[in-house]
Every structure is written in structure tokens, then in C-alpha cells.
Amino acid sequence: MTGHARANVRRSHAVPVTRDDLDAEVLHALRRATRTRQAFYVLVLAVALIGQVTGAAQALGIPLVVAVPAVATLELGGVVVMADADVRRRLGERALASRLLSAAIAAGAVTFNWTAHADHLLGGFYAGMSALGYLVWLIHAGNQRRDRLRATGNLPPTPPAYEIVGHWIRHPALTLRARTIAKTYGLDLYESLTEARTAITREHRNTAIARLLHRKIRAALDPTTADIAVRVYDLDEIAARLTATADYRGLTTLLATDLTPERIITANTAGRRRRWRRRQGHAETTRAAQPIGARPTASAPPSADTPADGRREPQPSPEREPEPIPDNGQHPPAASKDAVLTGSSMPLIDETVVARPDGRSESGADVASDDGEPEIPQGTAEAVAYWLRRDPDMDPELLAEKVGRSLRSVYRHLPADYPRRPGIARDRTRQQPRPTRRAVQRE
């Protein structure tokens, strides 16, 4: 281990590495690379010179005493032209003539090494060495020119190295914006990303404010005045004042109203019941808030002129034309007006059926009592079916109160596909027979 490496190890274990230490290491690596590059130039130039001398002696028959100084002069002339082009470019000029002449000399040396040797493999080796030396010089000259331009302020600083997957692939627009900001203001990786996000948010905000301001002024005055106002007023100042006067408490209350557990459970249960009613073929009806114990009533179906806020205007119930009653000497009992659900696809009570002694009609409908109201069955299953015919969207809690049974007993007699309340398992309800595999295959 060298002394420099041991010093680095001791420094890494003793104190954290600072920016000055890193800069010192970079300077050391730069000096080492400079010495290595100079040795490389000498060796490449020597190999290219040997190739050109042997090629001139074999192809042109020139003695070595004459070929060596001639080829050396040609190589030295190419180096001089390349160095002159580098100096002029560092001074801010384009140096097109020097650059073109250096490229022509390099191309001539490569071509001569390739064609002057009978063994093209050996000639290709000499030609490749000449081309390699010229390309390395071009890269080094370009690096030095960029360093000078960056030091004089004519070139932006080196941007941070952004991640391929985390930045360029996932957020290409944001990364490109951050790279531009980093080159402009000299920010590091995370500062440029934060500034890019802030700039994009500010642009979106100012665009929305300008659009709203333009629409309001145009409605009050004229489009020209609106254009002037959008370009004159400072949108950042308007946004700052809006932020200062924002009612966070009111907005929080507005959002918290819809996030209460009771409202979420109610909306979820109502949505499942609506889907169940659509599967059963019932029409959508709007239920009004009713006190517990009140008789449920059916509302009219939604019309085309329903307001945008979700409230429905009261609609007159469509009157049904009376059906002709056969003259057979019997008078059917009067049907209750609550038994007909306006706007629902449930079957209507037949007015021509004959009542049975148990209070039920021949068709299964409830027979009205003396006061004109239908009698409620006493059995749990019959009562549940009765109230579901009256209101298919009735809550299970209200249904249990009307039937006079517990909620668990009501759940036992609900249809199998009726939406359950969250927390009530299906195994607590009545089990439905599962179809066998043969029955499913037969269907």
C-alpha cells in the first residue's frame, strides 16, 4: 500500500472527508492523467512514425535516412496545426481552417499507413494507432476548452447525475426541468428537483388564476381589458394574498363532513341496495327522510328536469284510470292507496280477488281492513315480505322495528342476495341450498 493510500485510509477512519479533500484528490488524479496522456502521445507518435517510415521505404523506395526526417516533419506539422486550433478555440474563435487542416493531415497519415504496407493487417495496426492518437487528442482538447468556458462563465456548470429509473424514466419532464434549473442556478441534485416541482406547481396555479381572472373581467367589461389585466397584474402576488386569506378551518369542516364513518357506511349500504334493486328489476325511487315509526311512502321516479344539485322537484303522482269491474254480484274490498307504489315496477294489488278467511287474498295480496288499511301479517316471514313489497329499499333496522322482531330474526328472512349491513356475516342468516356440480353443468 502506498503512502497516499495509507493517508486516505487514516483520514477516512479519523475524520469525515470534506470537499477540500475531494478537490485535492481530483487535482492529484488530474496530474497523474496528464503524465499518462503525455506518455501515450509519445508512444503513439513513435508507432505511427515507424509505420510511415517503413511504408515509405517499401512502397516509395525512399532510403531510411531521408524517410525518417520527412515523416517526422509531417507528424510534427500535424501536431503544430492541432495545437494552434486548440489555442484559437480557447480564445473564443472557431478556428475552422486549422481544424480542417489537422483533420486532413490525420486522414492522410491513416490512409498512407493502410495502403503503403503489403501486409494489410500490419498496415491496419499502424493506421489504427494514428487514428487513436488523433481521436484522443480531440477529446482532450474538447475537455480543456469546456473547462475554460465554464471558468469564464460562458458555459453552465456541470449538471447533477440523475438516476435513470428513478428520475428519467419515472419523471422525464420533471427531471429535464430540474437539469435546466441546476445548470442555470448551479444547484445540486435534490435542490434542483425541489425547485422544479415548485416551479411546475406555480405554473399550474398561475394558469388557473389567469384563466379565472380573464373570464370574470371579460364577463364584466370586454376581452381586451381582460387580456391587459392578466398581463399587468402579478399572479404570484394574487396567489400569495389568496393563500393569506384562505379559510382552512371551513374547508377542513367541509371535507370532514363527508368523511364521518356513519356517512360512509350509509352511502355504502345505499349503493349496495340500489344495485340489488336494479338486479331485482325495481325502478329507482328517491326516499325522503322519515321518522322512525312513520308509514313509508314511495316517491315519484326521477324526471328529466331534475336540478343539478341532486334534489328532485315534487312531481304529481300519475293518476291511474279505473279498471272496469265485472258485474258478478260481488264487491271487492277497497284497496289502500298506500298499496300502490308510484313509479315502481312492483305488482299492483288486484281489486277483483276474493278474500280468504285468514285475511289474505287468493292472489297472495293483503286484504284491506275495515278502515281501508291493509292488515299486516303476524308471521315474521310474511311480515318481512309484506314490508319489502311496500318498500324494497327499507333499512333492516326500520324493518325490524315495524315487524317487531330482532334484527337477527329479520336477517334470517331476507332474500339471499339482499345487501347485508357491514359486520353481519352471511353464516348468521338462513343458509341457501348450493347447486350441485351436475346441476351447474346441466344448466
Short mmCIF file of C-alpha atoms in Angstrom, two decimals, residues 89 141-159 179-180 182-186:
data_model
loop_
_atom_site.label_atom_id
_atom_site.label_comp_id
_atom_site.label_asym_id
_atom_site.label_seq_id
_atom_site.Cartn_x
_atom_site.Cartn_y
_atom_site.Cartn_z
CA ARG A 89 -10.72 27.80 -29.85
CA ALA A 141 -8.77 19.40 -26.40
CA GLY A 142 -12.57 19.48 -26.10
CA ASN A 143 -12.37 18.86 -22.35
CA GLN A 144 -9.87 21.68 -21.85
CA ARG A 145 -11.98 24.06 -23.92
CA ARG A 146 -15.13 23.31 -21.87
CA ASP A 147 -13.21 23.80 -18.62
CA ARG A 148 -12.06 27.23 -19.76
CA LEU A 149 -15.54 28.25 -20.92
CA ARG A 150 -17.02 27.08 -17.62
CA ALA A 151 -14.41 29.01 -15.65
CA THR A 152 -15.10 32.23 -17.62
CA GLY A 153 -18.88 31.87 -17.22
CA ASN A 154 -19.54 31.15 -20.90
CA LEU A 155 -20.65 27.58 -20.18
CA PRO A 156 -23.09 26.43 -17.47
CA PRO A 157 -21.76 24.27 -14.63
CA THR A 158 -21.91 20.53 -14.87
CA PRO A 159 -25.46 19.36 -14.01
CA ARG A 179 -31.49 19.69 -15.04
CA THR A 180 -32.14 23.03 -16.72
CA ALA A 182 -29.39 23.14 -11.99
CA LYS A 183 -27.38 24.36 -14.99
CA THR A 184 -28.84 27.86 -14.67
CA TYR A 185 -28.50 28.43 -10.92
CA GLY A 186 -25.79 25.91 -10.02
#
